[in-house]
CSV table of C-alpha atoms and ligand atoms in Angstrom, one decimal:
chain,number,residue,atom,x,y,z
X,1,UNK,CA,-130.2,-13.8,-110.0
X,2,UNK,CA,-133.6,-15.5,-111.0
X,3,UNK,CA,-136.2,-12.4,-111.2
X,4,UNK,CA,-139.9,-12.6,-111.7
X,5,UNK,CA,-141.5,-10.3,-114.1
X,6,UNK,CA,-145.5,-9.7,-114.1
X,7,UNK,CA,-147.1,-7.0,-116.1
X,8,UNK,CA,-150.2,-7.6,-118.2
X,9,UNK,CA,-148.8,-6.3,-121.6
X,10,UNK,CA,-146.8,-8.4,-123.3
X,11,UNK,CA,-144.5,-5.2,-124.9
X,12,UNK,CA,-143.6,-4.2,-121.4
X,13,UNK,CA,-142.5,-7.7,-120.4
X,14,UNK,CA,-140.2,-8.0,-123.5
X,15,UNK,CA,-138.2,-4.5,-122.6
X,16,UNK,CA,-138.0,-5.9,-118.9
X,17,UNK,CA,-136.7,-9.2,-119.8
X,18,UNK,CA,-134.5,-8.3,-122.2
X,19,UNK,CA,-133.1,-5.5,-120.1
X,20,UNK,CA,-132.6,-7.8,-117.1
X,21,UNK,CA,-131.0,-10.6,-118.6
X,22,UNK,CA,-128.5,-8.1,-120.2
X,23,UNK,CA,-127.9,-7.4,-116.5
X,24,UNK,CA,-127.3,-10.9,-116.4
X,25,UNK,CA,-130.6,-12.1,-114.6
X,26,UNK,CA,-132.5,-15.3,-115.7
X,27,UNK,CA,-135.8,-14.1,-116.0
X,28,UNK,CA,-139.6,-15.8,-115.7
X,29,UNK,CA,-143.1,-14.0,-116.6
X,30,UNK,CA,-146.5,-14.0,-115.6
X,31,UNK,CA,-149.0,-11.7,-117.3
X,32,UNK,CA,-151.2,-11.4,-114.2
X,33,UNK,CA,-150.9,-11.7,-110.3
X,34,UNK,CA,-152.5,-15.3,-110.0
X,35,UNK,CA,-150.5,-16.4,-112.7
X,36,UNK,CA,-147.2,-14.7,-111.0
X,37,UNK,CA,-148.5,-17.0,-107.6
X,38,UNK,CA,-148.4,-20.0,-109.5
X,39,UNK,CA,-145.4,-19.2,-111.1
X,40,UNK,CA,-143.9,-18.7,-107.5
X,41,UNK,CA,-145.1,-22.0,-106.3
X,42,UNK,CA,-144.2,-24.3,-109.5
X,43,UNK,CA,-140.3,-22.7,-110.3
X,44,UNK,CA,-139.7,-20.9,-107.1
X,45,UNK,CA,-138.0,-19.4,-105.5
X,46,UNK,CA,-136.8,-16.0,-107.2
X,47,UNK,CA,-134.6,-13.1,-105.5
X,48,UNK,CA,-136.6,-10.5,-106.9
X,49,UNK,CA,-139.8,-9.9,-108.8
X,50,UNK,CA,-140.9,-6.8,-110.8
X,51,UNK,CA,-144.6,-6.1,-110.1
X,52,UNK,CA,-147.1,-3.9,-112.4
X,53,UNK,CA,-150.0,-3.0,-110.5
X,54,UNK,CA,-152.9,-3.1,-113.0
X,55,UNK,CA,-152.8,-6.2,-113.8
X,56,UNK,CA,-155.9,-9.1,-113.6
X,57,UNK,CA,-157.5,-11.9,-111.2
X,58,UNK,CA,-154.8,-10.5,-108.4
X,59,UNK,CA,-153.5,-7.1,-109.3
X,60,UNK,CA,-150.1,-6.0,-107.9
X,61,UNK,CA,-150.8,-5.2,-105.1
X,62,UNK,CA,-152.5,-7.5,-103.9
X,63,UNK,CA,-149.9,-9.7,-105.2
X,64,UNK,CA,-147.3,-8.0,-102.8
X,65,UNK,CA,-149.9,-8.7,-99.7
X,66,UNK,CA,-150.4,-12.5,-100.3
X,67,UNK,CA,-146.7,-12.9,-100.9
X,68,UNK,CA,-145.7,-11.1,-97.7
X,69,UNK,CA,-147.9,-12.9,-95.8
X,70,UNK,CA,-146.4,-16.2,-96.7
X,71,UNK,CA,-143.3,-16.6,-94.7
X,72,UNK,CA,-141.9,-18.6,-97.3
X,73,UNK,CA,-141.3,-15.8,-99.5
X,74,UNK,CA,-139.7,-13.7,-96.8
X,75,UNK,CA,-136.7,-13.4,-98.6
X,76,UNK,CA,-138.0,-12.3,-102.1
X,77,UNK,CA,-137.3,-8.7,-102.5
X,78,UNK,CA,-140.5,-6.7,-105.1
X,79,UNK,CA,-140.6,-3.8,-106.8
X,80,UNK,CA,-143.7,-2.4,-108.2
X,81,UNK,CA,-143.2,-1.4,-111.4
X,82,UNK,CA,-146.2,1.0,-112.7
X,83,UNK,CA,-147.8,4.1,-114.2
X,84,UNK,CA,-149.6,4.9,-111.0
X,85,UNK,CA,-147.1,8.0,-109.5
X,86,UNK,CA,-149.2,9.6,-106.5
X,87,UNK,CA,-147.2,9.7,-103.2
X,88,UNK,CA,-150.2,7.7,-101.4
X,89,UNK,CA,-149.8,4.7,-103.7
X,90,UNK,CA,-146.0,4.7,-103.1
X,91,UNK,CA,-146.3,4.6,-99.7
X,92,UNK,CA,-149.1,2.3,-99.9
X,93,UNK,CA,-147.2,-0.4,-101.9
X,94,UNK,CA,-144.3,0.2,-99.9
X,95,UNK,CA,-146.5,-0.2,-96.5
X,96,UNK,CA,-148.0,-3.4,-97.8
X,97,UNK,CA,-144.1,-4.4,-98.1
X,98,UNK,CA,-142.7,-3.8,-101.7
X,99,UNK,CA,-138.9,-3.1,-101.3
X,100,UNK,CA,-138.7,-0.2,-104.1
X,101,UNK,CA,-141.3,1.0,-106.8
X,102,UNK,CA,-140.2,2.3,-110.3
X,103,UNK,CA,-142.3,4.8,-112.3
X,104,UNK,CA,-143.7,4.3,-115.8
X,105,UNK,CA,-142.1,5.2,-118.2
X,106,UNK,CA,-138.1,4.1,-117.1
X,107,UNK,CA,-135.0,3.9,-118.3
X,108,UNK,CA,-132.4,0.7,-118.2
X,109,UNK,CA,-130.0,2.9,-115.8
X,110,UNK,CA,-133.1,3.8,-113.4
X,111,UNK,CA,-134.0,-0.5,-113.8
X,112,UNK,CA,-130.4,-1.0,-112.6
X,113,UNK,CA,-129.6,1.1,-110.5
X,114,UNK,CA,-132.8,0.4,-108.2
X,115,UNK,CA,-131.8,-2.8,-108.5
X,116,UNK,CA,-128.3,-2.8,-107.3
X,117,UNK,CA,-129.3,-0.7,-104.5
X,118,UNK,CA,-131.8,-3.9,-103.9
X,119,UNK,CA,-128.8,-6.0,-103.8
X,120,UNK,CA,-126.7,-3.8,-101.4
X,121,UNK,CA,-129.2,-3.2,-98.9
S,1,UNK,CA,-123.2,23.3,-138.3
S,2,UNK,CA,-119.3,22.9,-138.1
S,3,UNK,CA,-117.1,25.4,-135.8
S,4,UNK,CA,-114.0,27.0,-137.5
S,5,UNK,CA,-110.8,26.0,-136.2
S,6,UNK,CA,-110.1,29.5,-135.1
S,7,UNK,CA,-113.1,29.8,-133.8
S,8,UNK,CA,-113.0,26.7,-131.8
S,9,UNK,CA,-110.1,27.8,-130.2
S,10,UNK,CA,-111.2,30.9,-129.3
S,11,UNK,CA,-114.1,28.7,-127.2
S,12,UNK,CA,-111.7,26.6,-126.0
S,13,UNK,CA,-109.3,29.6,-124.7
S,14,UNK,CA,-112.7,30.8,-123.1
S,15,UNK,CA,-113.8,27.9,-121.3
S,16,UNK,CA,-110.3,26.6,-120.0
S,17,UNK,CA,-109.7,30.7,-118.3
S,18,UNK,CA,-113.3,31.0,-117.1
S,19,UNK,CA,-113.7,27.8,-115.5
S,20,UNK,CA,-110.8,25.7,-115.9
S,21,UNK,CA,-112.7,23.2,-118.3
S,22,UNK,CA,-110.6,21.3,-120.9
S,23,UNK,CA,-111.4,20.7,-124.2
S,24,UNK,CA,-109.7,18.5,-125.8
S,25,UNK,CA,-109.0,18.9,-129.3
S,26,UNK,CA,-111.2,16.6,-131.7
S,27,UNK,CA,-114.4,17.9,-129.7
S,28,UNK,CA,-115.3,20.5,-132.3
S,29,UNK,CA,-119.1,18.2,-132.5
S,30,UNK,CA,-118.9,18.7,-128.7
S,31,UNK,CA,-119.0,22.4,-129.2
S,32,UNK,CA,-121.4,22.5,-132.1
S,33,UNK,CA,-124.1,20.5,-130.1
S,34,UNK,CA,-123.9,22.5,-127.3
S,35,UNK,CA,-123.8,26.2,-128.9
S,36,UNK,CA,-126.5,25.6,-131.2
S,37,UNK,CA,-129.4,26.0,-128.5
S,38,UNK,CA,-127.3,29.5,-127.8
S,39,UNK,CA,-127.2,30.6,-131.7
S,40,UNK,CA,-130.7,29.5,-132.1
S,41,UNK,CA,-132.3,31.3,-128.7
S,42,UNK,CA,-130.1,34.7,-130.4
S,43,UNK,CA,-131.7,34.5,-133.3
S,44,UNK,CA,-128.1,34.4,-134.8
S,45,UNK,CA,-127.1,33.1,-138.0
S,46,UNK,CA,-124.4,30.6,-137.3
S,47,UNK,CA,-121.7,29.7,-134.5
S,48,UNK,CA,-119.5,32.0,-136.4
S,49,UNK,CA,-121.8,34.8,-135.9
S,50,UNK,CA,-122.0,33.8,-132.1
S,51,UNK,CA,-118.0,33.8,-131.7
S,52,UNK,CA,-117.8,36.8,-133.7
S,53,UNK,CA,-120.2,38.4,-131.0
S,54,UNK,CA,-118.0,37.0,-128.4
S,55,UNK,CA,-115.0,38.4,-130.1
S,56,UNK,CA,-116.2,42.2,-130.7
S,57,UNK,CA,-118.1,42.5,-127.2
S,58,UNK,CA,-116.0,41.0,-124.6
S,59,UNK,CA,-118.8,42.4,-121.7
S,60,UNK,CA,-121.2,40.3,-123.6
S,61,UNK,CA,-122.9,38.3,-120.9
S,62,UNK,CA,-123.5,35.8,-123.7
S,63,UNK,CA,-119.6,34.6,-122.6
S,64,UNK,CA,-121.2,33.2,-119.3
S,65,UNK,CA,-123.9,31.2,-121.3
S,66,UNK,CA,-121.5,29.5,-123.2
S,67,UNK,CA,-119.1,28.7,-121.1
S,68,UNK,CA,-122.0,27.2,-119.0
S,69,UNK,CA,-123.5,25.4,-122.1
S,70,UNK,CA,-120.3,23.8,-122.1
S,71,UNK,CA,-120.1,22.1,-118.6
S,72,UNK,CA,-121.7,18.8,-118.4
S,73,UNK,CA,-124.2,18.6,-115.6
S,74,UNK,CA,-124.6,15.0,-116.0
S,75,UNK,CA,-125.5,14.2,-112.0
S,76,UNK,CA,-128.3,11.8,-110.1
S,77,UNK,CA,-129.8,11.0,-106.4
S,78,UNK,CA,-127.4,8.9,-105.0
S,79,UNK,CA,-124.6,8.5,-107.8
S,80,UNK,CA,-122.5,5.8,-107.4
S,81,UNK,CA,-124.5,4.8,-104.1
S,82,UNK,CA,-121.1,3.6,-102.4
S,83,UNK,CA,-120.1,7.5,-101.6
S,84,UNK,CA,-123.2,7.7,-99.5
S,85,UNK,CA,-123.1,4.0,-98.0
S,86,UNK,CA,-119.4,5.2,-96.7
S,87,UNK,CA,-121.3,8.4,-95.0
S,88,UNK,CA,-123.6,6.7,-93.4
S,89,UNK,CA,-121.7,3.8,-92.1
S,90,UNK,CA,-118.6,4.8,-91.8
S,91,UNK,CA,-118.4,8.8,-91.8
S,92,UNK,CA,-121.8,10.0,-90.3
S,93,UNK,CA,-121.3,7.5,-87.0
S,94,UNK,CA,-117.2,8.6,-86.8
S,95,UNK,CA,-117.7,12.6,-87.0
S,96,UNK,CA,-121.3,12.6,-85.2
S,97,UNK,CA,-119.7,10.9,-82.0
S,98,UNK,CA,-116.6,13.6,-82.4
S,99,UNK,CA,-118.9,16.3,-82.6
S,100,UNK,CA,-121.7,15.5,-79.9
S,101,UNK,CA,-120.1,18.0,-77.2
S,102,UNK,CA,-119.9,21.2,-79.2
S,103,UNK,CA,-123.5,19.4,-81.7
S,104,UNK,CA,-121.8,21.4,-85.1
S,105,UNK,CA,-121.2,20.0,-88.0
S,106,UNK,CA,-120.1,21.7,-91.3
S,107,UNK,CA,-119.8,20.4,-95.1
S,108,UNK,CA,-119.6,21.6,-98.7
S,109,UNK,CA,-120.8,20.2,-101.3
S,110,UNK,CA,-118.6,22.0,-104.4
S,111,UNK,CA,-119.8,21.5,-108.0
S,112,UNK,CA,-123.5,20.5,-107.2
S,113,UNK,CA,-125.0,20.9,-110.4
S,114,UNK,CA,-128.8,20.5,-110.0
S,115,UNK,CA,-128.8,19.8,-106.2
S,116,UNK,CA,-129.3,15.9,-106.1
S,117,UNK,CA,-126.0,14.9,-104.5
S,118,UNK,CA,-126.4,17.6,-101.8
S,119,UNK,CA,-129.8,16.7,-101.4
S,120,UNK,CA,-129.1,12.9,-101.1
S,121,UNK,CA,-126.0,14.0,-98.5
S,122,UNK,CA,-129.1,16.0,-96.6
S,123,UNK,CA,-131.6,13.3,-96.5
S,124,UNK,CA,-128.5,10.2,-95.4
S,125,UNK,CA,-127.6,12.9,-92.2
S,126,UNK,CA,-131.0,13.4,-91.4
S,127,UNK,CA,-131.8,9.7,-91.2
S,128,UNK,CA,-128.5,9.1,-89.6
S,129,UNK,CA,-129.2,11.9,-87.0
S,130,UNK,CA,-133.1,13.0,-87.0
S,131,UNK,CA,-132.6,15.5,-84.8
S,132,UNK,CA,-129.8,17.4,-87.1
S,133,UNK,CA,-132.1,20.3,-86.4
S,134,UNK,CA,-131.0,20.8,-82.8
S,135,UNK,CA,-127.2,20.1,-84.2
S,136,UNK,CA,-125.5,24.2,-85.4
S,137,UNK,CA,-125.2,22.7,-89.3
S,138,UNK,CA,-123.4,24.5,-91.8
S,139,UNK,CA,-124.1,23.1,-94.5
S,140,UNK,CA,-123.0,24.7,-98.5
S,141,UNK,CA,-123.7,24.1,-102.2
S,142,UNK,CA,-121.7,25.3,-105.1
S,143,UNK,CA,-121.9,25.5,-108.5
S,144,UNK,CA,-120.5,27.9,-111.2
S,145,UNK,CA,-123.6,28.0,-113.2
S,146,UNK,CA,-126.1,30.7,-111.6
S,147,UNK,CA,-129.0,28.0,-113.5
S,148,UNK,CA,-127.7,25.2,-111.5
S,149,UNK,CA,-128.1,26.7,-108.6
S,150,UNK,CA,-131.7,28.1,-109.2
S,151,UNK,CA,-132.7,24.7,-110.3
S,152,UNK,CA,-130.9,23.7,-106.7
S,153,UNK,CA,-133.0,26.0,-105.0
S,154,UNK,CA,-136.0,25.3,-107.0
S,155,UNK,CA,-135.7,21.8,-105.8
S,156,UNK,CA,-137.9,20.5,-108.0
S,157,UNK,CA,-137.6,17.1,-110.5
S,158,UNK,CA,-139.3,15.4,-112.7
S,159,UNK,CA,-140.2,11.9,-112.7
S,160,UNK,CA,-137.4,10.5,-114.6
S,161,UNK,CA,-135.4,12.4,-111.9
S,162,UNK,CA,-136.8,11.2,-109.1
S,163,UNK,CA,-137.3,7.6,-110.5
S,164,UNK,CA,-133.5,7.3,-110.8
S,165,UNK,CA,-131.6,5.9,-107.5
S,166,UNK,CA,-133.8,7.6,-105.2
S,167,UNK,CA,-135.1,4.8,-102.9
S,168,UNK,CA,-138.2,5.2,-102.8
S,169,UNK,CA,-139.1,5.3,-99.1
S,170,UNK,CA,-137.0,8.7,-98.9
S,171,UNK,CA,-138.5,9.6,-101.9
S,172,UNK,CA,-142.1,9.6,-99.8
S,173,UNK,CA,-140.4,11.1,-97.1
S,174,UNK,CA,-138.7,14.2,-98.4
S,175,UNK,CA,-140.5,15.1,-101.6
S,176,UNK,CA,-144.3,15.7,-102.4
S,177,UNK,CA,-146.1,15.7,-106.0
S,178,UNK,CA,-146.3,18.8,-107.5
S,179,UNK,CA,-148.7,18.4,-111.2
S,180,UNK,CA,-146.2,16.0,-112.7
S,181,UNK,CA,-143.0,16.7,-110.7
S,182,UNK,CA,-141.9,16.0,-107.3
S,183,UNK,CA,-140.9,18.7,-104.9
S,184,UNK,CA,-138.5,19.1,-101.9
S,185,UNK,CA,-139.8,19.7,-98.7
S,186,UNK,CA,-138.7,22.4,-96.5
S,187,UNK,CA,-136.7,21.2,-94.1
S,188,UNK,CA,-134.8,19.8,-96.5
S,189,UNK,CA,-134.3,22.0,-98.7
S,190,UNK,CA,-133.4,24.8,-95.9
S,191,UNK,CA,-130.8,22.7,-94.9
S,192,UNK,CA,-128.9,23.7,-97.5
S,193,UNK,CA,-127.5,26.9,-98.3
S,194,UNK,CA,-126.9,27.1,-102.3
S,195,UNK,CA,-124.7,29.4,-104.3
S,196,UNK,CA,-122.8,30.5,-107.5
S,197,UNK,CA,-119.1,29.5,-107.2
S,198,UNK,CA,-115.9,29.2,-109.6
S,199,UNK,CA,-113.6,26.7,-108.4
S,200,UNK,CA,-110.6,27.8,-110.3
S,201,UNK,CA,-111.3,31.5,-109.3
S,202,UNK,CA,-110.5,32.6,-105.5
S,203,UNK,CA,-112.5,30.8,-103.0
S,204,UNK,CA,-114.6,32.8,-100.7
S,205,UNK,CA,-113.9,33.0,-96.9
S,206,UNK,CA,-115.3,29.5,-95.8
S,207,UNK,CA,-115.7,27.9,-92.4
S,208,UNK,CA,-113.7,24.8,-92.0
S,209,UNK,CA,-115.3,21.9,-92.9
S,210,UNK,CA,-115.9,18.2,-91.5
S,211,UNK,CA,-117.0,16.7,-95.4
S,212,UNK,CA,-116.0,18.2,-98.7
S,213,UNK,CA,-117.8,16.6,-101.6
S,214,UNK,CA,-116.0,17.5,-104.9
S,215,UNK,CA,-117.0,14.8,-106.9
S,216,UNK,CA,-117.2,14.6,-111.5
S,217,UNK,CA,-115.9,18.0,-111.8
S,218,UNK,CA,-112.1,17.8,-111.5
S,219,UNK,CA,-111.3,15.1,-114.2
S,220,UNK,CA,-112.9,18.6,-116.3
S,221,UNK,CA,-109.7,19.9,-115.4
S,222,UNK,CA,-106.0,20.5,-116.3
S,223,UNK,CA,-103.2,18.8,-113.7
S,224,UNK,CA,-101.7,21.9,-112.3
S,225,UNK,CA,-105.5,23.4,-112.2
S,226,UNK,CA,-106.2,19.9,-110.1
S,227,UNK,CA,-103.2,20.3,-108.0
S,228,UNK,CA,-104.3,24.0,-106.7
S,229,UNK,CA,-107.4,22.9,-106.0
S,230,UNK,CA,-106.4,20.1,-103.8
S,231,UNK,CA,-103.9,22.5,-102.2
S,232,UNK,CA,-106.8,24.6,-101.2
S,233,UNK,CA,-108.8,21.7,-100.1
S,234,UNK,CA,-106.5,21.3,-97.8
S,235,UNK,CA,-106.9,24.5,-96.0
S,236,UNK,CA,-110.6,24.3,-95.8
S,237,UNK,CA,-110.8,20.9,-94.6
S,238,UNK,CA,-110.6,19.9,-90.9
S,239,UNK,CA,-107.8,18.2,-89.9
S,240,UNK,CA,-109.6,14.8,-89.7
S,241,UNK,CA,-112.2,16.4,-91.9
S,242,UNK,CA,-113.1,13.5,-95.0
S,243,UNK,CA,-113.4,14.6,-98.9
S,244,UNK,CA,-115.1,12.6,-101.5
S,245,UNK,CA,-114.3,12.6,-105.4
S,246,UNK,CA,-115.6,11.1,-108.2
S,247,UNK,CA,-115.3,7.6,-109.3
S,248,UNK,CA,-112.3,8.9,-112.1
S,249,UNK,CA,-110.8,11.4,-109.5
S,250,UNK,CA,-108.1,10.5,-107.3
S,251,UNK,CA,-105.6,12.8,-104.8
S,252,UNK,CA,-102.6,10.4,-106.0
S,253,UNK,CA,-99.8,11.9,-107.9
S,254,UNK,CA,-101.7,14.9,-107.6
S,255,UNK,CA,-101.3,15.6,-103.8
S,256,UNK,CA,-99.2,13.7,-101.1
S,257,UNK,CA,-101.2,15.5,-98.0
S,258,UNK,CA,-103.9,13.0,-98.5
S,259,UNK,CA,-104.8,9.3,-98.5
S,260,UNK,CA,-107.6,7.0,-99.8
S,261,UNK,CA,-109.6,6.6,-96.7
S,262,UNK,CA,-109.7,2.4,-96.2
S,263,UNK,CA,-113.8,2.8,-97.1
S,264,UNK,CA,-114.5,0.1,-100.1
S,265,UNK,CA,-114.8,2.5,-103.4
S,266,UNK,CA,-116.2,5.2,-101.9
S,267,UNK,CA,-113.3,7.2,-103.5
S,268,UNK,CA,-113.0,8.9,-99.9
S,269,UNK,CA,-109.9,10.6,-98.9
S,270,UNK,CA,-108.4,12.0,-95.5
S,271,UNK,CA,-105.6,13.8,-94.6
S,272,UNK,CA,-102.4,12.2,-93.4
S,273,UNK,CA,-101.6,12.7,-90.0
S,274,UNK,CA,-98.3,14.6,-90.5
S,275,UNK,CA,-100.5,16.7,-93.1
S,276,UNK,CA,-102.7,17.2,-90.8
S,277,UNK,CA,-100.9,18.2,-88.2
S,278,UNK,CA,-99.1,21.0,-90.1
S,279,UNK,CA,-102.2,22.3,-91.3
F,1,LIG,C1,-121.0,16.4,-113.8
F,1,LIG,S1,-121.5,17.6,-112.7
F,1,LIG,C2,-121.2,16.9,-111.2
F,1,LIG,C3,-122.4,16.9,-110.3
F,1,LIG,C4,-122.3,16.2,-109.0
F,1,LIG,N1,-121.1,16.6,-108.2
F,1,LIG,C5,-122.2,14.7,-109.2
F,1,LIG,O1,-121.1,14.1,-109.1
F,1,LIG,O2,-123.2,14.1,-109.6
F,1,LIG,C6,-120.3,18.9,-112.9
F,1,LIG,C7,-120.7,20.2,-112.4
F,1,LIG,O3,-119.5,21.0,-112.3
F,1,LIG,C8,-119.8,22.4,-112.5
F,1,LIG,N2,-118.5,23.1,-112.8
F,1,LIG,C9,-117.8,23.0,-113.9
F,1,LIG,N3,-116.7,23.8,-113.9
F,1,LIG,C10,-116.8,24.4,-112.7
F,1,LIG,C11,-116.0,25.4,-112.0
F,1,LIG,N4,-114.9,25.9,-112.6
F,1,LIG,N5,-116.4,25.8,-110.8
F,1,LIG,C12,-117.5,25.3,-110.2
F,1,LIG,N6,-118.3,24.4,-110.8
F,1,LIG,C13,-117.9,24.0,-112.0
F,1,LIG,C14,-120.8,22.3,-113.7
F,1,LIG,O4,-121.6,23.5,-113.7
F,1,LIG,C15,-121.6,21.0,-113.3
F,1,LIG,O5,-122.8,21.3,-112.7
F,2,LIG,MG1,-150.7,-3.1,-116.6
């Protein structure tokens, strides 16, 4: 499936790409949250994106607000993918409508198996 | 470190009559990997030092410790996901509506290493059926290992743990941060009753139960080992009572009293009516 990967350091995008697409996924980047908007709009649209939450001009969170709030992306399952761990910001990302979250640092099985839970929900 | 032959075989002789584990020859590295923590937290000398201990001392309570460092404990929140998708589609809804007049419900979960699959069967039933509390629920975890069951008990993982198939809803739900690890809350965790068990020694007087969850432990063991088991199972499974196994386990050629439930690879099994009925 197409996935969209934003995260502000260049090293984490690499490990996310190249463990997705050995999943199989065709994967885009954006290095920050206005990017990843554009990104949506210009080669759009993607079945799941992977969102880091520090991250500039939008951060992830944010991110996951403006994209809820636009029906046309109502089908576009997220997954904040970050080093911030505290139960609040969980529920938090997941209140503003992210579909999973994935702590920093992961491994490929955690990547895939949150993802094919994704997929069978 | 290398194991002797002889002494690999006296390991091997050790592990298969205190808990039924194979090892197959051509896993000496196996055995070297996992008794070096022992020989190094004894201060010993070698593995042959360690076996000789084993052979002059046979009270020696290091004989539990290695035949625990040699069970694999390999285990996660919601393994194989489809187990737990059968439960609370297809099980859960079934059993709950069967049970409402008398509200009891009763399951083991045997082999439960450090507690995530019968924590993960305790959080699907309580979001199947929030009020479980008001339900009489019986509800047992095994594991030969007395450190598997402490760490059960404990209920406490770390990120990596916790990170791994938990979704991440339940995970706000059921667990709080503790310095850098995540803890169970109560009422999960005193859902479940958790205790030391052998498998392949005689089973305690159980209740009769409605789910049976024996999953990645058997393939550890030999056929006629397998085939006892499931002859047991038998007894201390309701008549329309469901067990699960592992994704490698199966009942077939091994025991004709049950069938593959029709649940998509949930590896699910009930027990054929004419079983059943004799039972
Ligand atoms: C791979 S784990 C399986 C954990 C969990 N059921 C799962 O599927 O994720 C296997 C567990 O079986 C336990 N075990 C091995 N031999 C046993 C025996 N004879 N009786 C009871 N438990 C045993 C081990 O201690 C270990 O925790
Ligand atoms: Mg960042």
């Amino acid at each position: 499936m197409k996935v969209l990967v934003i995260d502000d350091s260049r090293a984490m995008r690499m490990i996310l790409k190249t463990t997705l697409r050995e999943l199989g996924h065709e994967v885009s980047e954006a290095s920050n949250g206005q990017e990843g908007l554009d990104v949506l709009k210009s080669s759009g649209p993607f079945a799941l994106a992977l969102v880091d939450w520090n991250i500039p001009l939008v951060n992830g969170y944010e991110f996951v607000c403006k994209v809820r709030a636009d029906p046309a992306y109502a089908a576009m399952k997220m997954v904040m993918v970050t080093t911030e761990v505290e139960t609040s910001q969980v529920a938090k990302a997941l209140g503003a409508g992210a579909n999973e979250y994935v702590m920093k640092p992961f491994t490929k099985d955690i990547l895939r198996d949150k993802i094919e839970m994704l997929a069978a929900a | 470190m290398t194991i002797a032959a002889d002494d690999f075989e006296y390991v091997r002789v050790l592990v298969r009559t205190k808990a039924g584990i194979v090892i197959e020859p051509g896993k000496e590295y196996m055995v070297d990997a996992r008794l070096g923590p022992i020989v190094r937290r004894e201060k010993l000398e070698s593995i042959a030092a360690l076996v000789a201990r084993l052979r002059t001392n046979i009270a020696d309570p290091l004989h539990r410790q290695v035949v625990e460092a040699m069970t694999t404990n390999e285990t996660s929140f919601f393994r194989d996901l489809h187990p737990f998708e059968a439960l609370r589609k297809t099980v859960l809804p079934a059993l709950c509506a069967k049970r409402a007049a008398g509200k009891s419900l009763s399951i083991w979960c045997g082999a439960s290493s450090t507690g995530q699959e019968p924590y993960t069967i305790a959080m699907t039933l309580r979001e199947f059926l929030p009020a479980i509390d008001e339900w009489s629920l019986s509800f047992i975890a095994t594991d030969l290992s007395s450190e598997m069951v402490a760490r059960s008990k404990a209920g406490a993982y770390n990120q990596i743990e916790v990170n791994r198939g938990l979704p991440a809803t339940l995970m706000v739900k059921y667990f709080e941060k503790q310095g850098l690890g995540w803890q169970i809350k109560e009422p999960l965790r005193r859902m479940i009753d958790f205790r030391e068990m052998n498998l392949t020694k005689p089973w305690p007087t159980f209740p009769k139960f409605d789910i049976v969850f024996m999953r990645n432990v058997l393939i550890y063991f030999d056929v006629d080992t397998k085939k006892e088991i499931f002859r047991r199972l038998r007894s201390v499974l309701k008549p329309d009572g469901y067990l699960f196994l592992g994704g490698a386990e199966t009942t077939m050629g091994l025991d004709d009293a049950f069938e593959r439930a029709p649940i998509e690879k949930s590896g699910c099994y009930v027990m054929k009516q004419a079983a059943a009925n004799a039972a």
